mmCIF file of N, CA and C in Angstrom:
data_model
loop_
_atom_site.group_PDB
_atom_site.id
_atom_site.type_symbol
_atom_site.label_atom_id
_atom_site.label_comp_id
_atom_site.label_asym_id
_atom_site.label_seq_id
_atom_site.Cartn_x
_atom_site.Cartn_y
_atom_site.Cartn_z
ATOM 1 N N MET A 1 212.806 124.219 210.894
ATOM 2 C CA MET A 1 213.233 122.854 211.188
ATOM 3 C C MET A 1 214.371 122.948 212.195
ATOM 4 N N ILE A 2 214.372 122.020 213.126
ATOM 5 C CA ILE A 2 215.420 121.982 214.128
ATOM 6 C C ILE A 2 216.518 120.978 213.675
ATOM 7 N N SER A 3 217.767 121.327 213.884
ATOM 8 C CA SER A 3 218.849 120.504 213.341
ATOM 9 C C SER A 3 219.199 119.306 214.236
ATOM 10 N N HIS A 4 218.877 119.389 215.509
ATOM 11 C CA HIS A 4 219.131 118.247 216.382
ATOM 12 C C HIS A 4 218.129 118.201 217.520
ATOM 13 N N LYS A 5 218.126 117.129 218.274
ATOM 14 C CA LYS A 5 217.123 116.898 219.313
ATOM 15 C C LYS A 5 217.139 118.014 220.352
ATOM 16 N N SER A 6 215.954 118.403 220.796
ATOM 17 C CA SER A 6 215.789 119.418 221.833
ATOM 18 C C SER A 6 215.030 118.809 222.992
ATOM 19 N N GLY A 7 215.594 118.869 224.194
ATOM 20 C CA GLY A 7 214.926 118.312 225.360
ATOM 21 C C GLY A 7 214.150 119.388 226.124
ATOM 22 N N ARG A 8 213.066 118.961 226.714
ATOM 23 C CA ARG A 8 212.225 119.865 227.533
ATOM 24 C C ARG A 8 212.757 119.827 228.962
ATOM 25 N N THR A 9 212.611 120.947 229.663
ATOM 26 C CA THR A 9 213.003 121.006 231.070
ATOM 27 C C THR A 9 211.855 121.181 231.991
ATOM 28 N N LYS A 10 210.727 121.765 231.489
ATOM 29 C CA LYS A 10 209.574 122.045 232.354
ATOM 30 C C LYS A 10 208.294 121.805 231.565
ATOM 31 N N ASN A 11 207.168 121.784 232.266
ATOM 32 C CA ASN A 11 205.870 121.693 231.591
ATOM 33 C C ASN A 11 205.263 123.087 231.446
ATOM 34 N N LYS A 12 206.080 123.999 231.015
ATOM 35 C CA LYS A 12 205.655 125.401 230.761
ATOM 36 C C LYS A 12 206.069 125.773 229.353
ATOM 37 N N THR A 13 205.481 126.842 228.812
ATOM 38 C CA THR A 13 205.943 127.334 227.540
ATOM 39 C C THR A 13 207.384 127.767 227.703
ATOM 40 N N GLU A 14 208.256 127.347 226.759
ATOM 41 C CA GLU A 14 209.681 127.668 226.822
ATOM 42 C C GLU A 14 210.141 128.409 225.590
ATOM 43 N N PHE A 15 211.089 129.317 225.789
ATOM 44 C CA PHE A 15 211.749 129.992 224.713
ATOM 45 C C PHE A 15 213.235 129.750 224.878
ATOM 46 N N ALA A 16 213.951 129.468 223.783
ATOM 47 C CA ALA A 16 215.383 129.243 223.835
ATOM 48 C C ALA A 16 216.045 129.955 222.679
ATOM 49 N N ALA A 17 217.099 130.710 222.960
ATOM 50 C CA ALA A 17 217.841 131.383 221.917
ATOM 51 C C ALA A 17 218.489 130.356 221.027
ATOM 52 N N CYS A 18 218.394 130.545 219.705
ATOM 53 C CA CYS A 18 218.962 129.582 218.773
ATOM 54 C C CYS A 18 219.561 130.347 217.600
ATOM 55 N N ASN A 19 220.510 129.694 216.934
ATOM 56 C CA ASN A 19 221.034 130.227 215.661
ATOM 57 C C ASN A 19 219.988 129.971 214.597
ATOM 58 N N LEU A 20 219.870 130.867 213.657
ATOM 59 C CA LEU A 20 218.874 130.752 212.595
ATOM 60 C C LEU A 20 219.541 131.001 211.257
ATOM 61 N N TYR A 21 219.409 130.035 210.352
ATOM 62 C CA TYR A 21 220.005 130.193 209.021
ATOM 63 C C TYR A 21 219.192 129.444 207.994
ATOM 64 N N ILE A 22 219.449 129.716 206.736
ATOM 65 C CA ILE A 22 218.732 129.062 205.644
ATOM 66 C C ILE A 22 219.612 127.967 205.056
ATOM 67 N N LYS A 23 219.045 126.756 204.906
ATOM 68 C CA LYS A 23 219.741 125.640 204.294
ATOM 69 C C LYS A 23 218.745 124.933 203.359
ATOM 70 N N ASP A 24 219.128 124.799 202.108
ATOM 71 C CA ASP A 24 218.263 124.137 201.093
ATOM 72 C C ASP A 24 216.888 124.815 201.043
ATOM 73 N N GLY A 25 216.858 126.131 201.184
ATOM 74 C CA GLY A 25 215.604 126.882 201.065
ATOM 75 C C GLY A 25 214.714 126.861 202.292
ATOM 76 N N GLU A 26 215.181 126.293 203.392
ATOM 77 C CA GLU A 26 214.384 126.247 204.616
ATOM 78 C C GLU A 26 215.150 126.902 205.767
ATOM 79 N N TYR A 27 214.418 127.531 206.658
ATOM 80 C CA TYR A 27 215.046 128.042 207.877
ATOM 81 C C TYR A 27 215.385 126.844 208.773
ATOM 82 N N VAL A 28 216.575 126.882 209.335
ATOM 83 C CA VAL A 28 217.023 125.839 210.260
ATOM 84 C C VAL A 28 217.505 126.515 211.528
ATOM 85 N N CYS A 29 217.189 125.905 212.670
ATOM 86 C CA CYS A 29 217.694 126.447 213.934
ATOM 87 C C CYS A 29 218.573 125.380 214.594
ATOM 88 N N ASP A 30 219.633 125.853 215.260
ATOM 89 C CA ASP A 30 220.477 124.985 216.075
ATOM 90 C C ASP A 30 220.967 125.748 217.286
ATOM 91 N N PHE A 31 221.651 125.059 218.140
ATOM 92 C CA PHE A 31 222.108 125.666 219.401
ATOM 93 C C PHE A 31 223.628 125.680 219.519
ATOM 94 N N GLU A 32 224.322 125.535 218.388
ATOM 95 C CA GLU A 32 225.775 125.487 218.414
ATOM 96 C C GLU A 32 226.332 126.780 218.990
ATOM 97 N N GLY A 33 227.154 126.678 220.009
ATOM 98 C CA GLY A 33 227.771 127.835 220.654
ATOM 99 C C GLY A 33 226.873 128.530 221.662
ATOM 100 N N LYS A 34 225.637 128.092 221.823
ATOM 101 C CA LYS A 34 224.733 128.711 222.815
ATOM 102 C C LYS A 34 224.990 128.090 224.172
ATOM 103 N N ARG A 35 224.961 128.909 225.201
ATOM 104 C CA ARG A 35 225.204 128.458 226.546
ATOM 105 C C ARG A 35 223.940 128.451 227.366
ATOM 106 N N ASP A 36 223.875 127.613 228.374
ATOM 107 C CA ASP A 36 222.765 127.590 229.312
ATOM 108 C C ASP A 36 223.082 128.529 230.475
ATOM 109 N N GLY A 37 222.050 129.005 231.126
ATOM 110 C CA GLY A 37 222.221 129.815 232.330
ATOM 111 C C GLY A 37 221.842 131.275 232.101
ATOM 112 N N SER A 38 221.444 131.900 233.167
ATOM 113 C CA SER A 38 220.915 133.257 233.044
ATOM 114 C C SER A 38 221.966 134.276 232.621
ATOM 115 N N SER A 39 223.263 134.040 232.928
ATOM 116 C CA SER A 39 224.298 135.002 232.545
ATOM 117 C C SER A 39 224.538 135.008 231.042
ATOM 118 N N ALA A 40 224.081 134.002 230.326
ATOM 119 C CA ALA A 40 224.329 133.902 228.885
ATOM 120 C C ALA A 40 223.152 134.419 228.044
ATOM 121 N N ILE A 41 222.072 134.867 228.659
ATOM 122 C CA ILE A 41 220.865 135.222 227.912
ATOM 123 C C ILE A 41 221.141 136.263 226.852
ATOM 124 N N MET A 42 221.762 137.369 227.190
ATOM 125 C CA MET A 42 221.991 138.412 226.208
ATOM 126 C C MET A 42 223.071 138.021 225.182
ATOM 127 N N THR A 43 224.120 137.372 225.609
ATOM 128 C CA THR A 43 225.173 136.912 224.708
ATOM 129 C C THR A 43 224.589 135.973 223.662
ATOM 130 N N ASN A 44 223.692 135.103 224.048
ATOM 131 C CA ASN A 44 223.056 134.158 223.121
ATOM 132 C C ASN A 44 222.210 134.861 222.049
ATOM 133 N N MET A 45 221.883 136.119 222.268
ATOM 134 C CA MET A 45 221.017 136.847 221.355
ATOM 135 C C MET A 45 221.800 137.621 220.279
ATOM 136 N N LEU A 46 223.108 137.443 220.193
ATOM 137 C CA LEU A 46 223.956 138.119 219.201
ATOM 138 C C LEU A 46 224.006 137.355 217.906
ATOM 139 N N GLY A 47 224.031 138.045 216.790
ATOM 140 C CA GLY A 47 224.148 137.397 215.476
ATOM 141 C C GLY A 47 222.808 137.104 214.832
ATOM 142 N N ASN A 48 222.790 136.164 213.923
ATOM 143 C CA ASN A 48 221.554 135.731 213.252
ATOM 144 C C ASN A 48 220.847 134.721 214.152
ATOM 145 N N VAL A 49 219.973 135.243 214.983
ATOM 146 C CA VAL A 49 219.350 134.393 215.996
ATOM 147 C C VAL A 49 217.835 134.454 215.953
ATOM 148 N N GLY A 50 217.244 133.514 216.642
ATOM 149 C CA GLY A 50 215.795 133.488 216.842
ATOM 150 C C GLY A 50 215.504 132.932 218.215
ATOM 151 N N LEU A 51 214.226 132.834 218.516
ATOM 152 C CA LEU A 51 213.795 132.197 219.763
ATOM 153 C C LEU A 51 212.975 130.979 219.394
ATOM 154 N N LEU A 52 213.451 129.815 219.761
ATOM 155 C CA LEU A 52 212.671 128.588 219.622
ATOM 156 C C LEU A 52 211.555 128.664 220.603
ATOM 157 N N TRP A 53 210.334 128.378 220.151
ATOM 158 C CA TRP A 53 209.097 128.498 220.961
ATOM 159 C C TRP A 53 208.495 127.139 221.118
ATOM 160 N N LEU A 54 208.501 126.589 222.321
ATOM 161 C CA LEU A 54 207.873 125.315 222.603
ATOM 162 C C LEU A 54 206.709 125.519 223.564
ATOM 163 N N GLU A 55 205.508 125.155 223.157
ATOM 164 C CA GLU A 55 204.336 125.275 224.016
ATOM 165 C C GLU A 55 204.389 124.263 225.153
ATOM 166 N N ALA A 56 203.683 124.545 226.214
ATOM 167 C CA ALA A 56 203.693 123.711 227.425
ATOM 168 C C ALA A 56 203.296 122.272 227.125
ATOM 169 N N ASP A 57 202.415 122.054 226.163
ATOM 170 C CA ASP A 57 201.930 120.708 225.900
ATOM 171 C C ASP A 57 202.735 119.972 224.813
ATOM 172 N N GLU A 58 203.807 120.577 224.316
ATOM 173 C CA GLU A 58 204.614 119.944 223.286
ATOM 174 C C GLU A 58 205.641 119.002 223.909
ATOM 175 N N ASN A 59 206.008 117.959 223.207
ATOM 176 C CA ASN A 59 207.010 117.018 223.655
ATOM 177 C C ASN A 59 208.387 117.432 223.156
ATOM 178 N N ASN A 60 209.428 116.664 223.526
ATOM 179 C CA ASN A 60 210.754 116.898 222.981
ATOM 180 C C ASN A 60 210.690 116.867 221.473
ATOM 181 N N LYS A 61 211.593 117.603 220.819
ATOM 182 C CA LYS A 61 211.637 117.678 219.380
ATOM 183 C C LYS A 61 212.849 116.884 218.881
ATOM 184 N N GLU A 62 212.639 116.124 217.834
ATOM 185 C CA GLU A 62 213.719 115.358 217.209
ATOM 186 C C GLU A 62 214.311 116.129 216.036
ATOM 187 N N ALA A 63 215.532 115.825 215.676
ATOM 188 C CA ALA A 63 216.185 116.459 214.535
ATOM 189 C C ALA A 63 215.291 116.308 213.303
ATOM 190 N N GLY A 64 215.152 117.387 212.567
ATOM 191 C CA GLY A 64 214.348 117.393 211.326
ATOM 192 C C GLY A 64 212.906 117.799 211.527
ATOM 193 N N GLU A 65 212.432 117.852 212.771
ATOM 194 C CA GLU A 65 211.043 118.261 213.015
ATOM 195 C C GLU A 65 210.879 119.754 212.801
ATOM 196 N N ARG A 66 209.677 120.149 212.379
ATOM 197 C CA ARG A 66 209.383 121.552 212.239
ATOM 198 C C ARG A 66 209.020 122.123 213.605
ATOM 199 N N VAL A 67 209.525 123.335 213.878
ATOM 200 C CA VAL A 67 209.318 123.996 215.150
ATOM 201 C C VAL A 67 208.972 125.456 214.907
ATOM 202 N N GLN A 68 208.404 126.103 215.895
ATOM 203 C CA GLN A 68 208.130 127.537 215.815
ATOM 204 C C GLN A 68 209.339 128.325 216.279
ATOM 205 N N VAL A 69 209.773 129.279 215.450
ATOM 206 C CA VAL A 69 210.905 130.120 215.791
ATOM 207 C C VAL A 69 210.517 131.572 215.468
ATOM 208 N N LEU A 70 210.766 132.464 216.428
ATOM 209 C CA LEU A 70 210.591 133.880 216.215
ATOM 210 C C LEU A 70 211.935 134.416 215.725
ATOM 211 N N ALA A 71 211.991 134.931 214.483
ATOM 212 C CA ALA A 71 213.255 135.458 213.939
ATOM 213 C C ALA A 71 213.514 136.844 214.514
ATOM 214 N N LEU A 72 214.713 137.029 214.999
ATOM 215 C CA LEU A 72 215.134 138.331 215.551
ATOM 216 C C LEU A 72 216.276 138.855 214.694
ATOM 217 N N ARG A 73 216.033 139.917 213.966
ATOM 218 C CA ARG A 73 217.050 140.484 213.077
ATOM 219 C C ARG A 73 217.154 141.932 213.242
#
């Protein structure tokens, strides 16, 4: 589940580094402390993180919606 709204930037499959944690028995992802831009790619991958996976044909996601996340541990 995503904790807040996520906007799309392109009509391509997108991956975004996100924080990943368990709340009330469910995995939740958010982007708190994550930066945009190519220089932040590796820094964003530190800690308990995952990759939010949005397919090219998916729309923006609203808070509380279920999303695909690849857990990286």
